[in-house]
Coordinates of N, CA, C and O in Angstrom, one line a residue:
M1218 N -25.5 -60.9 -84.3 CA -25.7 -62.3 -83.8 C -26.9 -62.3 -82.8 O -27.0 -61.5 -81.9
K1219 N -27.8 -63.2 -83.1 CA -29.0 -63.3 -82.2 C -28.7 -64.1 -81.0 O -28.2 -65.2 -81.1
S1220 N -28.9 -63.5 -79.8 CA -28.6 -64.2 -78.6 C -29.8 -64.6 -77.8 O -30.7 -63.8 -77.7
L1221 N -29.8 -65.7 -77.2 CA -30.8 -66.2 -76.3 C -30.3 -66.3 -74.9 O -29.3 -67.0 -74.7
V1222 N -30.9 -65.7 -73.9 CA -30.5 -65.8 -72.5 C -31.5 -66.6 -71.8 O -32.7 -66.2 -71.7
I1223 N -31.2 -67.8 -71.4 CA -32.1 -68.7 -70.7 C -31.8 -68.5 -69.2 O -30.8 -68.9 -68.7
V1224 N -32.8 -67.9 -68.5 CA -32.7 -67.5 -67.1 C -33.3 -68.6 -66.3 O -34.4 -69.0 -66.5
A1225 N -32.5 -69.2 -65.4 CA -33.0 -70.2 -64.5 C -32.7 -69.8 -63.1 O -31.8 -70.2 -62.4
H1226 N -33.6 -68.9 -62.6 CA -33.6 -68.5 -61.2 C -34.9 -68.9 -60.5 O -35.9 -68.5 -61.0
P1227 N -34.8 -69.8 -59.5 CA -36.0 -70.3 -58.9 C -36.9 -69.2 -58.3 O -38.1 -69.4 -58.2
D1228 N -36.4 -68.0 -57.9 CA -37.2 -66.9 -57.4 C -36.6 -65.6 -57.8 O -36.0 -64.9 -57.0
L1229 N -36.8 -65.2 -59.0 CA -36.2 -64.0 -59.5 C -36.7 -62.8 -58.8 O -35.9 -61.8 -58.6
S1230 N -37.9 -62.8 -58.3 CA -38.4 -61.6 -57.6 C -37.6 -61.3 -56.3 O -37.6 -60.2 -55.8
S1231 N -36.9 -62.3 -55.8 CA -36.1 -62.1 -54.6 C -34.6 -61.9 -54.9 O -33.8 -61.8 -54.0
S1232 N -34.3 -61.8 -56.2 CA -32.9 -61.7 -56.6 C -32.6 -60.3 -57.0 O -33.2 -59.7 -57.9
R1233 N -31.6 -59.7 -56.4 CA -31.2 -58.3 -56.8 C -30.3 -58.4 -58.0 O -30.5 -57.6 -58.9
I1234 N -29.4 -59.3 -58.1 CA -28.4 -59.4 -59.2 C -29.1 -59.9 -60.4 O -29.1 -59.2 -61.5
N1235 N -29.6 -61.1 -60.4 CA -30.2 -61.7 -61.6 C -31.4 -60.9 -62.1 O -31.6 -60.7 -63.3
A1236 N -32.2 -60.3 -61.2 CA -33.3 -59.4 -61.7 C -32.7 -58.2 -62.4 O -33.3 -57.7 -63.4
A1237 N -31.7 -57.6 -61.9 CA -31.1 -56.4 -62.6 C -30.6 -56.8 -63.9 O -30.7 -56.1 -64.9
W1238 N -29.9 -58.0 -64.0 CA -29.4 -58.4 -65.3 C -30.6 -58.6 -66.3 O -30.5 -58.1 -67.4
V1239 N -31.6 -59.3 -65.9 CA -32.8 -59.5 -66.7 C -33.4 -58.2 -67.2 O -33.8 -58.0 -68.3
N1240 N -33.6 -57.3 -66.2 CA -34.2 -56.0 -66.6 C -33.4 -55.3 -67.7 O -34.0 -54.8 -68.6
A1241 N -32.1 -55.3 -67.5 CA -31.3 -54.6 -68.6 C -31.3 -55.4 -69.9 O -31.4 -54.7 -71.0
L1242 N -31.3 -56.7 -69.8 CA -31.3 -57.5 -71.1 C -32.6 -57.3 -71.9 O -32.6 -57.3 -73.1
Q1243 N -33.7 -57.1 -71.2 CA -35.0 -57.0 -71.9 C -35.1 -55.7 -72.7 O -36.0 -55.6 -73.5
H1244 N -34.2 -54.8 -72.5 CA -34.1 -53.6 -73.3 C -33.2 -53.7 -74.5 O -32.9 -52.7 -75.2
Q1245 N -32.6 -54.8 -74.8 CA -31.7 -55.1 -75.9 C -32.4 -55.7 -77.0 O -33.0 -56.8 -76.9
S1246 N -32.3 -55.1 -78.2 CA -33.0 -55.6 -79.4 C -32.5 -56.9 -79.9 O -33.3 -57.7 -80.5
N1247 N -31.3 -57.2 -79.7 CA -30.7 -58.5 -80.3 C -30.6 -59.6 -79.3 O -30.0 -60.6 -79.5
I1248 N -31.3 -59.5 -78.1 CA -31.3 -60.5 -77.1 C -32.7 -60.9 -76.7 O -33.5 -60.1 -76.4
T1249 N -32.9 -62.2 -76.8 CA -34.2 -62.8 -76.3 C -34.0 -63.3 -74.9 O -33.0 -64.1 -74.7
V1250 N -34.8 -62.9 -74.0 CA -34.7 -63.4 -72.6 C -35.8 -64.4 -72.4 O -37.0 -64.1 -72.6
H1251 N -35.5 -65.6 -71.9 CA -36.4 -66.7 -71.7 C -36.3 -67.1 -70.2 O -35.2 -67.7 -69.9
Q1252 N -37.3 -66.9 -69.4 CA -37.2 -67.2 -68.0 C -37.9 -68.6 -67.7 O -39.1 -68.7 -67.7
L1253 N -37.1 -69.6 -67.5 CA -37.6 -70.9 -67.3 C -38.6 -71.1 -66.2 O -39.6 -71.7 -66.4
Y1254 N -38.3 -70.5 -65.0 CA -39.2 -70.7 -63.9 C -40.5 -70.0 -64.1 O -41.6 -70.4 -63.5
D1255 N -40.6 -68.9 -64.8 CA -41.9 -68.2 -65.2 C -42.6 -69.0 -66.2 O -43.8 -69.2 -66.1
F1256 N -41.9 -69.5 -67.2 CA -42.5 -70.2 -68.3 C -43.0 -71.6 -67.9 O -44.0 -72.1 -68.5
Y1257 N -42.2 -72.3 -67.0 CA -42.5 -73.7 -66.7 C -42.7 -73.8 -65.2 O -42.0 -74.6 -64.5
A1258 N -43.6 -73.1 -64.6 CA -43.9 -73.2 -63.2 C -44.3 -74.6 -62.8 O -44.0 -75.1 -61.7
D1259 N -44.9 -75.3 -63.7 CA -45.3 -76.7 -63.5 C -44.2 -77.7 -63.8 O -44.4 -78.9 -63.7
E1260 N -43.1 -77.2 -64.3 CA -41.9 -78.0 -64.7 C -42.2 -78.9 -65.9 O -41.5 -79.9 -66.2
N1261 N -43.3 -78.7 -66.6 CA -43.7 -79.4 -67.8 C -43.1 -78.7 -69.0 O -43.7 -77.8 -69.6
I1262 N -41.9 -79.1 -69.5 CA -41.2 -78.4 -70.5 C -41.7 -78.8 -71.9 O -41.8 -80.0 -72.2
N1263 N -41.9 -77.8 -72.7 CA -42.4 -77.9 -74.1 C -41.1 -78.1 -74.9 O -40.5 -77.1 -75.3
I1264 N -40.8 -79.3 -75.2 CA -39.5 -79.6 -75.8 C -39.4 -79.0 -77.2 O -38.4 -78.4 -77.6
Q1265 N -40.5 -79.1 -78.0 CA -40.5 -78.6 -79.4 C -40.3 -77.1 -79.4 O -39.5 -76.5 -80.2
Y1266 N -41.0 -76.4 -78.5 CA -40.8 -74.9 -78.4 C -39.4 -74.6 -78.0 O -38.8 -73.7 -78.6
E1267 N -38.8 -75.3 -77.1 CA -37.5 -75.0 -76.6 C -36.5 -75.2 -77.8 O -35.5 -74.4 -78.0
Q1268 N -36.6 -76.3 -78.5 CA -35.7 -76.6 -79.6 C -35.9 -75.6 -80.7 O -34.9 -75.1 -81.3
T1269 N -37.1 -75.1 -81.0 CA -37.3 -74.1 -82.0 C -36.6 -72.8 -81.6 O -36.0 -72.1 -82.4
L1270 N -36.7 -72.4 -80.3 CA -36.1 -71.2 -79.8 C -34.6 -71.3 -79.9 O -33.9 -70.4 -80.3
L1271 N -34.0 -72.5 -79.6 CA -32.6 -72.6 -79.7 C -32.1 -72.5 -81.2 O -31.1 -71.9 -81.5
E1272 N -32.9 -73.1 -82.1 CA -32.5 -73.1 -83.5 C -32.5 -71.7 -84.1 O -31.8 -71.4 -85.0
A1273 N -33.3 -70.8 -83.5 CA -33.5 -69.4 -84.0 C -32.4 -68.5 -83.5 O -32.3 -67.3 -83.8
H1274 N -31.4 -69.0 -82.6 CA -30.4 -68.1 -82.1 C -29.0 -68.8 -82.3 O -28.9 -70.0 -82.3
E1275 N -28.0 -67.9 -82.4 CA -26.6 -68.4 -82.6 C -25.9 -68.5 -81.3 O -24.9 -69.3 -81.2
R1276 N -26.2 -67.7 -80.4 CA -25.5 -67.6 -79.1 C -26.5 -67.9 -78.0 O -27.6 -67.2 -77.9
I1277 N -26.2 -68.8 -77.1 CA -27.1 -69.2 -76.0 C -26.3 -69.0 -74.7 O -25.2 -69.5 -74.5
I1278 N -26.9 -68.2 -73.8 CA -26.3 -67.9 -72.5 C -27.2 -68.5 -71.4 O -28.4 -68.2 -71.4
F1279 N -26.7 -69.3 -70.5 CA -27.5 -69.8 -69.4 C -27.1 -69.0 -68.2 O -26.0 -68.9 -67.8
Q1280 N -28.1 -68.3 -67.7 CA -28.0 -67.4 -66.6 C -28.6 -67.9 -65.3 O -29.8 -68.3 -65.4
Y1281 N -27.9 -68.1 -64.2 CA -28.4 -68.6 -63.0 C -27.5 -68.3 -61.8 O -26.3 -68.1 -62.0
P1282 N -28.0 -68.4 -60.6 CA -27.2 -68.4 -59.5 C -26.5 -69.7 -59.3 O -27.2 -70.7 -59.5
L1283 N -25.3 -69.7 -58.8 CA -24.6 -71.0 -58.5 C -25.5 -71.6 -57.4 O -25.7 -71.0 -56.4
Y1284 N -25.9 -72.8 -57.6 CA -26.9 -73.5 -56.8 C -26.4 -74.8 -56.3 O -26.4 -75.8 -57.1
W1285 N -25.9 -74.9 -55.1 CA -25.2 -76.1 -54.6 C -24.2 -76.6 -55.6 O -24.2 -77.8 -55.9
Y1286 N -23.3 -75.7 -56.0 CA -22.2 -76.0 -56.9 C -22.7 -76.5 -58.3 O -21.9 -77.1 -59.0
S1287 N -23.8 -76.2 -58.6 CA -24.4 -76.6 -59.9 C -25.4 -75.6 -60.4 O -25.5 -74.5 -59.9
S1288 N -26.3 -76.1 -61.3 CA -27.4 -75.2 -61.8 C -28.7 -75.5 -61.0 O -28.8 -76.6 -60.4
P1289 N -29.6 -74.6 -61.0 CA -30.9 -74.9 -60.3 C -31.6 -76.1 -61.0 O -31.3 -76.4 -62.2
P1290 N -32.4 -76.8 -60.3 CA -33.0 -78.1 -60.8 C -33.8 -78.0 -62.1 O -33.7 -78.9 -62.9
L1291 N -34.5 -76.9 -62.3 CA -35.2 -76.9 -63.6 C -34.3 -76.8 -64.8 O -34.6 -77.3 -65.8
L1292 N -33.2 -76.1 -64.6 CA -32.2 -76.1 -65.7 C -31.7 -77.5 -66.0 O -31.5 -77.9 -67.2
K1293 N -31.4 -78.2 -65.0 CA -30.9 -79.6 -65.2 C -32.0 -80.4 -66.0 O -31.7 -81.1 -66.9
K1294 N -33.2 -80.3 -65.5 CA -34.3 -81.0 -66.2 C -34.4 -80.5 -67.7 O -34.7 -81.3 -68.6
W1295 N -34.2 -79.2 -67.9 CA -34.3 -78.6 -69.2 C -33.2 -79.3 -70.1 O -33.5 -79.7 -71.2
F1296 N -31.9 -79.4 -69.6 CA -30.9 -80.0 -70.3 C -31.3 -81.5 -70.7 O -31.1 -81.9 -71.8
D1297 N -31.8 -82.2 -69.7 CA -32.1 -83.6 -69.9 C -33.3 -83.8 -70.9 O -33.3 -84.7 -71.7
S1298 N -34.2 -82.8 -70.9 CA -35.4 -82.9 -71.8 C -35.2 -82.4 -73.2 O -35.6 -83.0 -74.2
V1299 N -34.5 -81.3 -73.3 CA -34.4 -80.6 -74.6 C -33.3 -81.1 -75.5 O -33.4 -81.2 -76.7
L1300 N -32.1 -81.4 -74.9 CA -31.0 -81.7 -75.7 C -31.0 -83.3 -76.0 O -30.2 -84.0 -75.4
Q1301 N -31.9 -83.6 -76.9 CA -32.2 -85.0 -77.1 C -31.3 -85.6 -78.2 O -30.8 -84.9 -79.1
P1302 N -31.0 -86.9 -78.1 CA -30.3 -87.6 -79.2 C -31.1 -87.5 -80.5 O -32.3 -87.5 -80.5
G1303 N -30.4 -87.4 -81.6 CA -31.0 -87.2 -82.9 C -31.4 -85.8 -83.2 O -31.8 -85.4 -84.3
W1304 N -31.3 -84.9 -82.2 CA -31.6 -83.5 -82.4 C -30.3 -82.7 -82.0 O -29.8 -82.0 -82.8
A1305 N -29.8 -82.9 -80.8 CA -28.6 -82.2 -80.3 C -27.3 -82.9 -80.5 O -26.3 -82.3 -80.5
Y1306 N -27.4 -84.2 -80.6 CA -26.2 -85.1 -80.7 C -26.6 -86.4 -81.3 O -27.8 -86.7 -81.4
G1307 N -25.6 -87.2 -81.6 CA -25.8 -88.5 -82.1 C -26.1 -88.5 -83.6 O -26.0 -87.4 -84.2
P1308 N -26.5 -89.6 -84.2 CA -26.9 -89.6 -85.6 C -28.0 -88.6 -85.9 O -29.0 -88.5 -85.2
D1309 N -27.7 -87.7 -86.9 CA -28.6 -86.6 -87.3 C -28.8 -85.6 -86.2 O -29.7 -84.7 -86.3
G1310 N -28.1 -85.6 -85.1 CA -28.2 -84.7 -84.0 C -27.2 -83.5 -84.2 O -26.2 -83.4 -83.5
D1311 N -27.5 -82.6 -85.1 CA -26.6 -81.5 -85.4 C -27.2 -80.1 -85.2 O -26.6 -79.2 -85.6
K1312 N -28.3 -80.0 -84.5 CA -29.0 -78.7 -84.4 C -28.3 -77.7 -83.5 O -28.5 -76.5 -83.7
M1313 N -27.4 -78.2 -82.7 CA -26.6 -77.3 -81.8 C -25.2 -77.0 -82.3 O -24.5 -76.2 -81.8
K1314 N -24.8 -77.7 -83.4 CA -23.5 -77.7 -83.9 C -23.2 -76.2 -84.3 O -24.0 -75.6 -85.1
G1315 N -22.0 -75.7 -83.9 CA -21.6 -74.4 -84.2 C -22.2 -73.2 -83.4 O -21.8 -72.1 -83.5
K1316 N -23.2 -73.5 -82.6 CA -23.7 -72.5 -81.7 C -22.7 -72.2 -80.6 O -21.9 -73.0 -80.3
E1317 N -22.8 -71.0 -80.1 CA -22.0 -70.6 -79.0 C -22.8 -70.6 -77.7 O -23.9 -70.1 -77.6
I1318 N -22.2 -71.3 -76.7 CA -22.9 -71.4 -75.4 C -22.0 -70.8 -74.3 O -20.8 -71.1 -74.2
G1319 N -22.6 -70.0 -73.5 CA -21.9 -69.4 -72.3 C -22.8 -69.5 -71.1 O -23.9 -69.9 -71.1
I1320 N -22.2 -69.1 -70.0 CA -22.8 -69.2 -68.7 C -22.6 -67.9 -68.0 O -21.5 -67.3 -68.0
A1321 N -23.7 -67.3 -67.4 CA -23.6 -66.1 -66.6 C -24.1 -66.5 -65.2 O -25.3 -66.9 -65.0
I1322 N -23.2 -66.5 -64.2 CA -23.6 -66.9 -62.9 C -23.3 -65.9 -61.8 O -22.4 -65.0 -62.0
S1323 N -24.0 -65.9 -60.7 CA -23.8 -65.1 -59.6 C -23.5 -66.1 -58.4 O -24.0 -67.2 -58.4
T1324 N -22.6 -65.7 -57.5 CA -22.2 -66.5 -56.4 C -22.3 -65.7 -55.1 O -22.0 -64.5 -55.1
Y1325 N -22.6 -66.3 -54.0 CA -22.6 -65.6 -52.8 C -21.2 -65.5 -52.2 O -20.8 -64.5 -51.6
G1326 N -20.4 -66.4 -52.5 CA -19.0 -66.5 -52.0 C -18.1 -65.5 -52.8 O -18.3 -65.2 -54.0
A1327 N -17.1 -65.0 -52.1 CA -16.1 -64.2 -52.7 C -15.2 -65.0 -53.7 O -15.2 -66.2 -53.6
A1328 N -14.6 -64.3 -54.6 CA -13.8 -65.0 -55.6 C -12.7 -65.8 -55.0 O -12.4 -66.9 -55.4
S1329 N -12.2 -65.3 -53.9 CA -11.1 -66.0 -53.1 C -11.6 -67.4 -52.6 O -10.8 -68.2 -52.3
S1330 N -12.9 -67.5 -52.3 CA -13.4 -68.8 -51.8 C -13.5 -69.9 -52.9 O -13.6 -71.0 -52.5
Y1331 N -13.4 -69.5 -54.1 CA -13.4 -70.4 -55.2 C -12.0 -70.7 -55.8 O -11.7 -70.4 -56.9
Q1332 N -11.1 -71.1 -54.9 CA -9.8 -71.5 -55.2 C -9.4 -72.8 -54.5 O -10.1 -73.2 -53.6
P1333 N -8.4 -73.5 -55.0 CA -8.1 -74.8 -54.4 C -7.8 -74.7 -52.8 O -8.2 -75.6 -52.1
D1334 N -7.3 -73.6 -52.4 CA -7.1 -73.4 -51.0 C -8.2 -72.5 -50.3 O -8.1 -72.2 -49.1
G1335 N -9.2 -72.2 -51.0 CA -10.3 -71.4 -50.5 C -11.4 -72.3 -49.9 O -11.4 -73.5 -49.9
F1336 N -12.4 -71.6 -49.3 CA -13.5 -72.3 -48.6 C -14.2 -73.4 -49.5 O -14.5 -74.5 -49.0
N1337 N -14.4 -73.1 -50.7 CA -15.1 -74.0 -51.6 C -14.3 -75.1 -52.3 O -14.8 -76.0 -52.9
R1338 N -12.9 -74.9 -52.2 CA -11.9 -75.9 -52.6 C -11.8 -76.1 -54.1 O -10.9 -76.8 -54.6
F1339 N -12.7 -75.5 -54.9 CA -12.6 -75.6 -56.4 C -12.8 -74.3 -57.0 O -13.5 -73.4 -56.5
T1340 N -12.2 -74.1 -58.2 CA -12.4 -72.9 -58.9 C -13.8 -72.9 -59.6 O -14.4 -73.9 -59.8
I1341 N -14.2 -71.7 -60.0 CA -15.5 -71.6 -60.7 C -15.4 -72.4 -62.0 O -16.3 -73.1 -62.4
H1342 N -14.3 -72.3 -62.7 CA -14.1 -73.0 -63.9 C -14.2 -74.5 -63.7 O -14.8 -75.2 -64.5
E1343 N -13.7 -75.0 -62.6 CA -13.8 -76.5 -62.3 C -15.3 -76.8 -62.0 O -15.8 -77.8 -62.5
L1344 N -16.0 -76.0 -61.3 CA -17.4 -76.2 -61.0 C -18.3 -76.2 -62.2 O -19.4 -76.8 -62.2
L1345 N -17.9 -75.4 -63.2 CA -18.7 -75.3 -64.4 C -18.4 -76.3 -65.5 O -18.9 -76.2 -66.6
R1346 N -17.4 -77.2 -65.2 CA -17.0 -78.2 -66.2 C -18.2 -79.0 -66.8 O -18.1 -79.3 -68.0
P1347 N -19.2 -79.4 -66.1 CA -20.3 -80.1 -66.7 C -20.9 -79.4 -67.9 O -21.2 -80.0 -68.9
V1348 N -21.1 -78.1 -67.8 CA -21.7 -77.3 -68.9 C -20.7 -77.2 -70.0 O -21.1 -77.3 -71.2
E1349 N -19.5 -77.1 -69.7 CA -18.4 -77.1 -70.7 C -18.4 -78.4 -71.5 O -18.3 -78.4 -72.7
A1350 N -18.5 -79.5 -70.7 CA -18.5 -80.8 -71.3 C -19.7 -81.0 -72.2 O -19.7 -81.6 -73.3
L1351 N -20.9 -80.6 -71.7 CA -22.1 -80.7 -72.5 C -22.0 -79.9 -73.8 O -22.4 -80.4 -74.8
T1352 N -21.4 -78.7 -73.7 CA -21.2 -77.9 -74.9 C -20.4 -78.6 -75.9 O -20.7 -78.7 -77.1
H1353 N -19.3 -79.2 -75.5 CA -18.4 -80.0 -76.4 C -19.2 -81.2 -77.0 O -19.1 -81.5 -78.2
Y1354 N -19.9 -81.9 -76.2 CA -20.7 -83.1 -76.6 C -21.7 -82.8 -77.7 O -21.9 -83.6 -78.6
I1355 N -22.3 -81.6 -77.7 CA -23.3 -81.3 -78.7 C -22.7 -80.5 -79.8 O -23.4 -79.9 -80.6
S1356 N -21.4 -80.5 -79.9 CA -20.6 -79.8 -81.0 C -20.8 -78.3 -81.1 O -20.8 -77.7 -82.1
A1357 N -21.1 -77.7 -79.9 CA -21.2 -76.2 -79.8 C -19.8 -75.7 -79.4 O -18.9 -76.4 -79.1
T1358 N -19.7 -74.4 -79.3 CA -18.5 -73.7 -78.9 C -18.7 -73.1 -77.5 O -19.7 -72.4 -77.3
Y1359 N -17.8 -73.3 -76.6 CA -17.9 -72.9 -75.2 C -17.3 -71.5 -75.1 O -16.2 -71.2 -75.5
L1360 N -18.1 -70.6 -74.5 CA -17.6 -69.2 -74.2 C -17.1 -69.2 -72.7 O -17.7 -69.9 -71.9
P1361 N -16.1 -68.4 -72.4 CA -15.7 -68.3 -71.0 C -16.9 -67.8 -70.2 O -17.7 -67.0 -70.7
P1362 N -17.0 -68.2 -68.9 CA -18.2 -67.8 -68.1 C -18.1 -66.3 -67.7 O -17.0 -65.8 -67.5
F1363 N -19.2 -65.8 -67.5 CA -19.4 -64.4 -66.9 C -19.8 -64.7 -65.4 O -20.8 -65.3 -65.2
V1364 N -19.0 -64.2 -64.5 CA -19.2 -64.5 -63.1 C -19.2 -63.2 -62.3 O -18.3 -62.3 -62.4
L1365 N -20.2 -63.1 -61.4 CA -20.2 -62.0 -60.4 C -20.2 -62.7 -59.0 O -21.2 -63.4 -58.7
N1366 N -19.1 -62.6 -58.3 CA -18.9 -63.2 -57.0 C -19.3 -62.2 -55.9 O -19.4 -61.0 -56.1
D1367 N -19.5 -62.7 -54.7 CA -19.7 -61.9 -53.5 C -20.9 -61.0 -53.6 O -20.8 -59.8 -53.3
I1368 N -22.0 -61.5 -54.1 CA -23.1 -60.7 -54.4 C -23.7 -59.9 -53.2 O -24.3 -58.8 -53.4
S1369 N -23.5 -60.4 -52.0 CA -24.1 -59.6 -50.9 C -23.3 -58.3 -50.6 O -23.8 -57.5 -49.8
N1370 N -22.1 -58.2 -51.2 CA -21.3 -57.0 -51.0 C -21.2 -56.1 -52.2 O -20.3 -55.3 -52.3
I1371 N -22.1 -56.2 -53.2 CA -22.0 -55.4 -54.4 C -22.9 -54.2 -54.2 O -24.1 -54.3 -53.9
S1372 N -22.3 -53.0 -54.4 CA -23.0 -51.8 -54.3 C -23.9 -51.6 -55.5 O -23.7 -52.2 -56.6
D1373 N -24.8 -50.6 -55.5 CA -25.7 -50.3 -56.6 C -24.8 -49.9 -57.8 O -25.1 -50.2 -58.9
T1374 N -23.8 -49.1 -57.5 CA -22.9 -48.6 -58.6 C -22.2 -49.7 -59.2 O -22.0 -49.8 -60.5
Q1375 N -21.6 -50.6 -58.4 CA -20.9 -51.8 -58.9 C -21.9 -52.7 -59.8 O -21.5 -53.2 -60.8
L1376 N -23.1 -52.9 -59.3 CA -24.1 -53.7 -60.0 C -24.4 -53.0 -61.4 O -24.5 -53.7 -62.4
E1377 N -24.6 -51.7 -61.4 CA -24.9 -51.0 -62.6 C -23.7 -51.2 -63.6 O -23.9 -51.5 -64.8
Q1378 N -22.5 -51.1 -63.2 CA -21.3 -51.3 -64.0 C -21.2 -52.8 -64.5 O -21.0 -53.1 -65.6
N1379 N -21.5 -53.7 -63.6 CA -21.4 -55.1 -63.9 C -22.5 -55.5 -64.9 O -22.2 -56.3 -65.8
T1380 N -23.7 -54.9 -64.8 CA -24.7 -55.1 -65.8 C -24.3 -54.7 -67.2 O -24.6 -55.4 -68.2
K1381 N -23.7 -53.6 -67.3 CA -23.2 -53.1 -68.6 C -22.1 -54.1 -69.1 O -22.1 -54.4 -70.3
E1382 N -21.3 -54.6 -68.2 CA -20.3 -55.6 -68.7 C -20.9 -56.9 -69.1 O -20.5 -57.5 -70.1
Y1383 N -22.0 -57.2 -68.5 CA -22.8 -58.4 -68.9 C -23.4 -58.3 -70.3 O -23.2 -59.2 -71.1
I1384 N -24.0 -57.2 -70.5 CA -24.5 -56.9 -71.9 C -23.4 -57.0 -72.9 O -23.6 -57.6 -74.0
N1385 N -22.3 -56.4 -72.6 CA -21.1 -56.4 -73.5 C -20.6 -57.9 -73.7 O -20.3 -58.3 -74.8
Y1386 N -20.6 -58.7 -72.6 CA -20.2 -60.1 -72.7 C -21.1 -60.8 -73.7 O -20.6 -61.6 -74.5
I1387 N -22.4 -60.6 -73.6 CA -23.3 -61.4 -74.4 C -23.0 -61.1 -75.9 O -23.1 -62.0 -76.7
S1388 N -22.7 -59.9 -76.2 CA -22.5 -59.5 -77.6 C -21.1 -59.7 -78.1 O -20.9 -59.9 -79.3
S1389 N -20.1 -59.8 -77.2 CA -18.7 -59.9 -77.7 C -17.8 -60.9 -77.1 O -16.6 -60.9 -77.4
A1390 N -18.3 -61.8 -76.3 CA -17.4 -62.8 -75.7 C -16.8 -63.6 -76.8 O -17.4 -64.0 -77.8
I1391 N -15.5 -63.9 -76.6 CA -14.7 -64.7 -77.5 C -14.7 -66.1 -77.0 O -14.4 -66.4 -75.8
P1392 N -14.9 -67.1 -77.9 CA -14.9 -68.5 -77.4 C -13.6 -68.9 -76.7 O -12.5 -68.4 -77.0
A1393 N -13.8 -69.7 -75.7 CA -12.6 -70.2 -74.9 C -11.7 -71.1 -75.8 O -12.2 -71.7 -76.7
A1394 N -10.5 -71.1 -75.5 CA -9.5 -72.0 -76.2 C -9.9 -73.4 -75.9 O -10.2 -73.8 -74.8
S1395 N -9.8 -74.3 -76.9 CA -10.1 -75.7 -76.7 C -9.0 -76.4 -76.0 O -7.9 -76.2 -76.2

């Protein structure tokens, strides 16, 4: 299965976690890594290129740090620009049908803070519902998210193990139950 990882980190050079993930992914022959902030520093998205890239892959993973309980702004703009009616949904909009879509995120907060009684008041799954809904709307299949919490307290050994788990997730995640 050909996988595309769309990385949306506003400053990857300052990221320990996402940079480690990207570095490891770039050594995988069946994974294409596409870094939005490097590719579109001017935020002028080439819609045709992005759609062609999506069409060439069966599994798409959106990788980003949880950013104000959402995705970074360029990824939101990418969703709005690339997933057009007549291409991704609506009449004749079937180009994403059957593709698998997943999310890989890192959070500063501990897992316990993403609970109804935790600091953030909502679970990670609840916060990621917009991408799950988008996936359903374009007739794709949603994969359970890959999450690394509490990034400021991850040791190098833990990051190395987590990176291996992430590579495994990309190749073997099983779609979430509908």
